[in-house]
Coordinates of C-alpha atoms and ligand atoms in Angstrom, one line a residue:
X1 CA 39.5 54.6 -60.5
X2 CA 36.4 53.2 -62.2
X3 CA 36.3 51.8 -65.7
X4 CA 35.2 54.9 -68.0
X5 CA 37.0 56.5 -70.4
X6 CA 35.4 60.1 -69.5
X7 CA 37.6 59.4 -66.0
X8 CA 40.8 59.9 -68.0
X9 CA 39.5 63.6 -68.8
X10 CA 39.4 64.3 -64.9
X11 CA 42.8 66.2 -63.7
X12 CA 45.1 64.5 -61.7
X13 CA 44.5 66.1 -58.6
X14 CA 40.9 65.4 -58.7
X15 CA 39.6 63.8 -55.6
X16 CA 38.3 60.1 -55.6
X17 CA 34.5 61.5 -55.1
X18 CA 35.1 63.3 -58.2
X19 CA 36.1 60.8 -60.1
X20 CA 33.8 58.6 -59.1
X21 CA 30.8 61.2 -59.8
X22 CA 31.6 61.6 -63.2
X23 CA 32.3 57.4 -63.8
X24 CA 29.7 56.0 -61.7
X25 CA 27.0 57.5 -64.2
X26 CA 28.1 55.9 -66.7
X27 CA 28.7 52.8 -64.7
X28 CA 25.3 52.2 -63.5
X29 CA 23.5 52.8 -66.6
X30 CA 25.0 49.7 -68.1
X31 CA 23.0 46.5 -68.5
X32 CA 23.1 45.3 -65.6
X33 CA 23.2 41.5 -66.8
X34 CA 25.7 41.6 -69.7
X35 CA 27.9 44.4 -68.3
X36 CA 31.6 43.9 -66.4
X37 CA 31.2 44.3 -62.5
X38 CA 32.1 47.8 -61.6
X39 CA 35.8 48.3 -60.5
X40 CA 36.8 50.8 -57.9
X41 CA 40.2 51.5 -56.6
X42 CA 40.7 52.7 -52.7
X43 CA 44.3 52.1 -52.6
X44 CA 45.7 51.3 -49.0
X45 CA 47.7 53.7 -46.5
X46 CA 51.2 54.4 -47.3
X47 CA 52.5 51.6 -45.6
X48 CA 50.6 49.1 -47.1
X49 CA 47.8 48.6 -44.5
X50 CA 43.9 49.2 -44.4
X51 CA 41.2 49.2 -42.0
X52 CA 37.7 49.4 -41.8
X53 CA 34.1 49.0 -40.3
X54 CA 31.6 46.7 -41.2
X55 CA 28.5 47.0 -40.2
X56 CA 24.7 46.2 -41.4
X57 CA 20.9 45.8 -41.4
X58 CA 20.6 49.3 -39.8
X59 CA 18.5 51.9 -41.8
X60 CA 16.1 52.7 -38.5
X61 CA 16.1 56.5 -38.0
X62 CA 18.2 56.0 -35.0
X63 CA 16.1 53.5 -33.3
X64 CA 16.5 50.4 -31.7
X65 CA 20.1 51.1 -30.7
X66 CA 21.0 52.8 -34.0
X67 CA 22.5 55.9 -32.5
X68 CA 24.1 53.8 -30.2
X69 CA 25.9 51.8 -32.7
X70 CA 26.7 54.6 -34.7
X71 CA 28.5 57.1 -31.8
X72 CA 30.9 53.5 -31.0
X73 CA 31.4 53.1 -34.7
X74 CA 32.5 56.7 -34.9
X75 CA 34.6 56.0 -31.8
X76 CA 36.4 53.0 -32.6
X77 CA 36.7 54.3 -36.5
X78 CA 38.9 56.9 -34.9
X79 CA 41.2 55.0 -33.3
X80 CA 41.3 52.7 -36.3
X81 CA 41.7 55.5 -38.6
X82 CA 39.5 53.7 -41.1
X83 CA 39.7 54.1 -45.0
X84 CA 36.2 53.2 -45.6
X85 CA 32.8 51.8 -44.6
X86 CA 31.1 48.4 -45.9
X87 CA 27.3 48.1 -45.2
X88 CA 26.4 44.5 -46.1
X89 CA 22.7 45.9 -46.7
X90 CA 19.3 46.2 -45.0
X91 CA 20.2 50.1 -45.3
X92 CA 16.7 50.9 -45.2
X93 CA 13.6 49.4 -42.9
X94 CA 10.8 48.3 -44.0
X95 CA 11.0 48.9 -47.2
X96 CA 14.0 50.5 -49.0
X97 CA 13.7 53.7 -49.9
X98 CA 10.7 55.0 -51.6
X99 CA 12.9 57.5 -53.9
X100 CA 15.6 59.5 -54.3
X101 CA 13.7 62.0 -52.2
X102 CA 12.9 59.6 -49.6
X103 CA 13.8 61.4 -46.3
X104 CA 14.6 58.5 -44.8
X105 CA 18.2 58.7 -46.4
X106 CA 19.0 61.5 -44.3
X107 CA 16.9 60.4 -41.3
X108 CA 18.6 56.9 -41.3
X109 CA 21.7 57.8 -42.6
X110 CA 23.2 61.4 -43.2
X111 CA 21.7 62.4 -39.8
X112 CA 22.9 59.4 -37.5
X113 CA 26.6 58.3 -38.9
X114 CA 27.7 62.0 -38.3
X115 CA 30.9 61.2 -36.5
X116 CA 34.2 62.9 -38.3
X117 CA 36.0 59.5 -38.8
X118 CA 32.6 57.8 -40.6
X119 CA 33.1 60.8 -43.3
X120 CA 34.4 58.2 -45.8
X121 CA 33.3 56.1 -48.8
X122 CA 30.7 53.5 -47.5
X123 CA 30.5 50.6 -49.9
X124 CA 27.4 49.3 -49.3
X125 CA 24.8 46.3 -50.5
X126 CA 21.4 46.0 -51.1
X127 CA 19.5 43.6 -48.6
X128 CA 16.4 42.1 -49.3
X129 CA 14.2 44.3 -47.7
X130 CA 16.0 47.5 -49.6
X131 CA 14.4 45.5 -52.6
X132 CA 11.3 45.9 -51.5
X133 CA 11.5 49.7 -52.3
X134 CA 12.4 51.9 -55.0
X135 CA 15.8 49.2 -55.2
X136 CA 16.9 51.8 -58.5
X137 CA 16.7 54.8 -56.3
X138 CA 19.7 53.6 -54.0
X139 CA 21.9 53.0 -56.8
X140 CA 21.5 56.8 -58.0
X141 CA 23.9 59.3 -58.4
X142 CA 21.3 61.8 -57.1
X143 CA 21.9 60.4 -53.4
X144 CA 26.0 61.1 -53.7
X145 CA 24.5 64.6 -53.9
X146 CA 23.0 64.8 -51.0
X147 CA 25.6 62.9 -49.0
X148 CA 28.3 61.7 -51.2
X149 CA 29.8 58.9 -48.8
X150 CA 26.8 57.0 -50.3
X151 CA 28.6 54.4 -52.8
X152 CA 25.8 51.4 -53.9
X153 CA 26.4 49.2 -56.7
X154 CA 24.5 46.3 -57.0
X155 CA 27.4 43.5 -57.6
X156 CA 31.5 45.7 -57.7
X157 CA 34.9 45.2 -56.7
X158 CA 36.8 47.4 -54.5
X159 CA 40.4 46.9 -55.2
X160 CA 42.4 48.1 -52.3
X161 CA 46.4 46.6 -53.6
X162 CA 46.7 44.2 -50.5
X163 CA 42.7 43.3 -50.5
X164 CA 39.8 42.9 -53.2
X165 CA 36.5 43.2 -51.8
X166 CA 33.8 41.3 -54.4
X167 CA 30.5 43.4 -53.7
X168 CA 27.5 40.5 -54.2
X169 CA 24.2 41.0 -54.9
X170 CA 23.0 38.0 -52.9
X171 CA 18.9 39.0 -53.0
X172 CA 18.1 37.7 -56.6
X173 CA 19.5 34.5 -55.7
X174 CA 16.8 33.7 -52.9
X175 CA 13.9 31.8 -54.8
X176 CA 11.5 32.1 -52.0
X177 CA 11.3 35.8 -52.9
X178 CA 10.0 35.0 -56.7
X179 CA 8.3 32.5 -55.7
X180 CA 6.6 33.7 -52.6
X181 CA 7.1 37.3 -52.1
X182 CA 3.7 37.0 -49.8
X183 CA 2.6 41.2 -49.2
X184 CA 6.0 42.1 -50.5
X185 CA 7.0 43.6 -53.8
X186 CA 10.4 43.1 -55.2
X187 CA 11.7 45.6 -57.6
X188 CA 13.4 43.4 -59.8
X189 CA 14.2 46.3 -62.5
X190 CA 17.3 45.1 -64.2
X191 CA 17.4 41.6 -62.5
X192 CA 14.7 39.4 -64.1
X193 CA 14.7 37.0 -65.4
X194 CA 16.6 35.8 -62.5
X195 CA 18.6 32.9 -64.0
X196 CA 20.3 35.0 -66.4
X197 CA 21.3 37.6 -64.2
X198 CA 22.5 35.1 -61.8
X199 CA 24.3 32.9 -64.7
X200 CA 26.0 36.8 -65.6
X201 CA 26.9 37.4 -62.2
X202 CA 28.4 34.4 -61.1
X203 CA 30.5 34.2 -64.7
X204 CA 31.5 38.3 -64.0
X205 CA 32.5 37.4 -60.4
X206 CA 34.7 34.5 -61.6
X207 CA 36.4 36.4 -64.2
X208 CA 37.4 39.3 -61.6
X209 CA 38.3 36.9 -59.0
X210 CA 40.8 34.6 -61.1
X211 CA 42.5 37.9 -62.0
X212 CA 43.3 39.3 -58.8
X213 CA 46.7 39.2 -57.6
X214 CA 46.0 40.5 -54.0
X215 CA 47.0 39.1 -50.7
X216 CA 43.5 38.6 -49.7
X217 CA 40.1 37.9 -51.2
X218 CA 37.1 39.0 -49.8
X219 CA 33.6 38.8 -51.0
X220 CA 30.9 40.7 -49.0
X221 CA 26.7 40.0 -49.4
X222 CA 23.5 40.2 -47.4
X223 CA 22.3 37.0 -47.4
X224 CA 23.8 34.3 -44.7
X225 CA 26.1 31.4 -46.0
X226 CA 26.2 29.8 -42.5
X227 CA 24.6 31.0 -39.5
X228 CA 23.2 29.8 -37.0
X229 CA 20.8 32.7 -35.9
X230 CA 17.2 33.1 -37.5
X231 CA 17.7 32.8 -41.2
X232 CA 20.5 29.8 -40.5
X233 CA 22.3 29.2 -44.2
X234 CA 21.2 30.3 -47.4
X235 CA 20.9 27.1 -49.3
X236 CA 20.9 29.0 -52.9
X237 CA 23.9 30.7 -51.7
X238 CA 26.2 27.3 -51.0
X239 CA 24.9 26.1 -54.3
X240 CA 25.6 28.4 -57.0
X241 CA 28.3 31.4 -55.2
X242 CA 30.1 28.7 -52.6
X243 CA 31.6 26.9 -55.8
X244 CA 33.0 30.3 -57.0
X245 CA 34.0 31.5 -54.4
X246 CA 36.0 28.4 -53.5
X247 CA 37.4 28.2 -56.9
X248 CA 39.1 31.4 -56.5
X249 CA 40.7 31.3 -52.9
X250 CA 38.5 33.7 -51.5
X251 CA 39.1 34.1 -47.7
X252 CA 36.4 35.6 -46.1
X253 CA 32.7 35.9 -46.8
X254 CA 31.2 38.6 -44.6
X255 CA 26.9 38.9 -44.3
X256 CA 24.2 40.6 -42.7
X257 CA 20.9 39.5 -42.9
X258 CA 20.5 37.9 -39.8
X259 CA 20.9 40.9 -36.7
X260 CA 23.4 39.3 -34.7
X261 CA 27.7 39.2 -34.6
X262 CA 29.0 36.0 -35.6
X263 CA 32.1 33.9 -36.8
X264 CA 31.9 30.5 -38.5
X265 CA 34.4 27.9 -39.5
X266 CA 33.1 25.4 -41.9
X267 CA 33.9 21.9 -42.0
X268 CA 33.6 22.3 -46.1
X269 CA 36.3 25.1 -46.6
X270 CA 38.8 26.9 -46.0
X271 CA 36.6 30.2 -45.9
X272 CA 35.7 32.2 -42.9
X273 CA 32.2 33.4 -42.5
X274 CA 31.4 37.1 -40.3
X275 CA 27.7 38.3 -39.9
X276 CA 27.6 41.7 -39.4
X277 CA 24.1 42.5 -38.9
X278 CA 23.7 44.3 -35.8
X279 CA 23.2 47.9 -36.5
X280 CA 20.0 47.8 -35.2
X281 CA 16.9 45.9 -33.8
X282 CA 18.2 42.6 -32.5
X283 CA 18.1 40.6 -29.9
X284 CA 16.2 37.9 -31.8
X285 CA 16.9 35.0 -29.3
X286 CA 17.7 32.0 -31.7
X287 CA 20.6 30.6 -31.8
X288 CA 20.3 26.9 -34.2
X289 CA 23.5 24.7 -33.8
X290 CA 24.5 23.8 -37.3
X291 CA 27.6 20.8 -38.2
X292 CA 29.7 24.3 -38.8
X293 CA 32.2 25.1 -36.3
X294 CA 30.5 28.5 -34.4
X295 CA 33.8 30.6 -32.9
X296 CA 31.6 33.3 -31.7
X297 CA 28.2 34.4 -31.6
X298 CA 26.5 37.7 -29.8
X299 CA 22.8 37.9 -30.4
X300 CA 22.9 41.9 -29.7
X301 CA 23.5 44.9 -31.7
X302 CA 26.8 45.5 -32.9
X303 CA 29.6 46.2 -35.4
X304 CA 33.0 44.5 -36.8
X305 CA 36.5 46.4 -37.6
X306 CA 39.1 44.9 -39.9
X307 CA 42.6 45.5 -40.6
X308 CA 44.2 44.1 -42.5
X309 CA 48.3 44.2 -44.3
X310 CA 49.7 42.1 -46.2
X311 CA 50.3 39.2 -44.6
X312 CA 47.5 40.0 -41.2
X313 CA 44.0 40.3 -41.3
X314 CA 42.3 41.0 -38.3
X315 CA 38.4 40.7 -37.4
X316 CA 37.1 42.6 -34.2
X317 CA 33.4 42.4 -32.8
X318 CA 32.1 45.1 -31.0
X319 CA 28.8 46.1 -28.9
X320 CA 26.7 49.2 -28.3
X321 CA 28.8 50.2 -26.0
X322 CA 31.8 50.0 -27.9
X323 CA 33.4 47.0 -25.9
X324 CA 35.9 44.8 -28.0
X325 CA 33.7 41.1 -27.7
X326 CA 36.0 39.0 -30.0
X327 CA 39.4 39.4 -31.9
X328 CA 40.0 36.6 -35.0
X329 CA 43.6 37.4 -36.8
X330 CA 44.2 34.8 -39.7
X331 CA 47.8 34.8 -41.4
X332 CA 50.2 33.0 -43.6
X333 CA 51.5 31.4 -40.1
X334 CA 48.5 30.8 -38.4
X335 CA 45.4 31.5 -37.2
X336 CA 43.8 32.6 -33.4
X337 CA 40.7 33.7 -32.0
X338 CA 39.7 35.1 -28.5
X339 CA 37.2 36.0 -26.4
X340 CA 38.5 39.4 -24.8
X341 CA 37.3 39.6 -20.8
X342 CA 34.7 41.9 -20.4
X343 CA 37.5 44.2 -18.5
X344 CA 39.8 43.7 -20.8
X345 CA 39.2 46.0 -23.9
X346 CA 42.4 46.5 -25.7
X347 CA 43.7 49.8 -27.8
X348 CA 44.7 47.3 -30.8
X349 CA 47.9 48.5 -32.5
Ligands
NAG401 C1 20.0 48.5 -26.6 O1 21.2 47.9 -26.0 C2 21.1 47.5 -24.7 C3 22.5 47.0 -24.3 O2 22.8 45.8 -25.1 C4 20.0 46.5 -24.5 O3 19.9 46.1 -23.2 C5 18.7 47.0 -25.0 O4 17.7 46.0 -25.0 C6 18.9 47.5 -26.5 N1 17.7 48.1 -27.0 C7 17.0 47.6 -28.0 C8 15.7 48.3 -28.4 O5 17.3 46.6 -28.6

């Protein structure tokens, strides 16, 4: 459950969305710079395994393949049975949300991810252009009344026993934006100065990380690391959160950001990179080689699954029309990746 002593007063047999209404007041009115990162638990299936859908930069009203994306996602979630949703931000274009009473969180949300298995937690992000609204609004309890799926933290862990997801505010850490926001206004409420925050969150991420005992690390942002699509690599991003996340054995870093499907393999690390950012417009047409090694890239909308046990974790890519593009399974024993034939879409497990 989260941190919050006013949790313990909950009964037992109160549901996780109760719990997490009466904490996550009380979480998110903490300083944002000198408090602990936020600690949620969504233990696994009996069983020990977990699955999920990843999917981001989507907040469209159902446009530009939105709706299309969404109906698969509820599809494949089904089969998947998935625990839980992870947006890795962009929730809302062009500009965030401009309040709490913003219709655009029904209109680009509530009304479009309306399928029975998407009636989960979503763990989401912010993305840069959600900053470029009302950034506070997202992070309010008031939305978890109106649709209480609706779980946004800026920077959180999501400990799931077998997996901890690390929840990264990667926006702050892209100077260009102080520097030169251009037409845009950032909301940086609670973020500037942007050193210290950073200097915080890098130190609270670290702390969390090196005390994890789970199988697998994960730590999820908007911003690229490596791409090769539009954006290409976030340089402040390899600088100051590469190191840490490095440091700590994490195993996967999974982005939005740029609105394509991809899978990198550095030269540097261990680490496996996954965009996620096709839950709407795409189709950008850029596709920059990098020295990285690029296992797959689709320049089209799209979403990722993973499942993931103990000793398995499993990426899948998928397109609008629900069609199973590329399967990555990393394990203790080793590690493959295919392209599946276009006929060829499996049931997995
Ligand atoms: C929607 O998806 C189809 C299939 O990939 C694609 O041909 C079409 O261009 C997409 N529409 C938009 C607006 O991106």
């Amino acid at each position: 459950m989260a941190q919050g002593s006013r949790s313990a007063a909950v009964p037992a047999a109160a549901s996780f969305f109760a719990l997490l209404a009466v904490a996550a007041p009380l979480l998110l009115c903490c300083a944002p710079a000198a408090a602990e990162l936020a600690r949620l638990e969504h233990p696994p299936k009996d069983g020990g395994s977990l699955s999920l859908l990843v999917v981001g930069d989507w907040g469209r009203k159902g446009t530009f393949n939105q709706s299309r994306v969404a109906h698969q996602m509820g599809r494949v979630g089904e089969q998947l049975s998935i625990d839980f949703v992870i947006s890795t931000g962009d929730n809302f274009y062009e500009n965030g949300l401009t309040g709490t009473d913003d219709e655009a969180f029904e209109q680009s949300f509530t009304d479009i991810y309306t399928a029975k298995s998407l009636q989960k937690p979503w763990y989401l992000v912010l993305g840069n252009h959600d900053y470029r609204g009302d950034a506070l609004a997202q992070l309010s309890p008031v939305l978890r009344k109106i649709d209480s799926r609706f779980i946004c933290i800026k920077s959180f862990v999501v400990n799931a026993e077998i997996v901890e997801f690390f929840f990264v505010d990667t926006t702050p850490f892209q100077l260009k934006y102080w520097t030169h926001p251009k037409d845009d206004h950032y909301d940086w409420r609670g973020v500037a100065p942007r050193e210290n925050y950073i200097n915080n969150l890098l130190k609270d991420l670290d702390g969390a990380m090196k005390t994890s005992t789970a199988a697998w690390k994960v730590a999820v942002g908007h911003h690229t690391m490596r791409s090769v699509s539009d954006h290409g690599d976030t340089k402040e991003l390899l600088q100051l959160l590469l190191p840490v996340l490095q440091a700590n054995g994490v195993d996967f870093y999974i982005n939005g950001h740029d609105h394509c499907l991809e899978h990198i393999s550095s030269r540097d690390s261990p680490i496996q990179y996954f965009t996620s950012g096709g839950g709407s417009k795409a189709w950008r047409g850029v596709q920059n080689p990098t020295e990285d090694d690029l296992k797959f890239f689709y320049d089209g909308q799209g979403f990722m699954s993973l499942q993931l046990d103990r000793s398995q974790a499993k990426f899948t890519f998928y397109d609008v029309d629900g069609k199973a593009l590329y399967s990555y399974t990393r394990s203790s024993l080793m590690e493959t990746g295919h392209h599946l034939q276009a006929s060829g879409y499996v049931n997995e497990e």
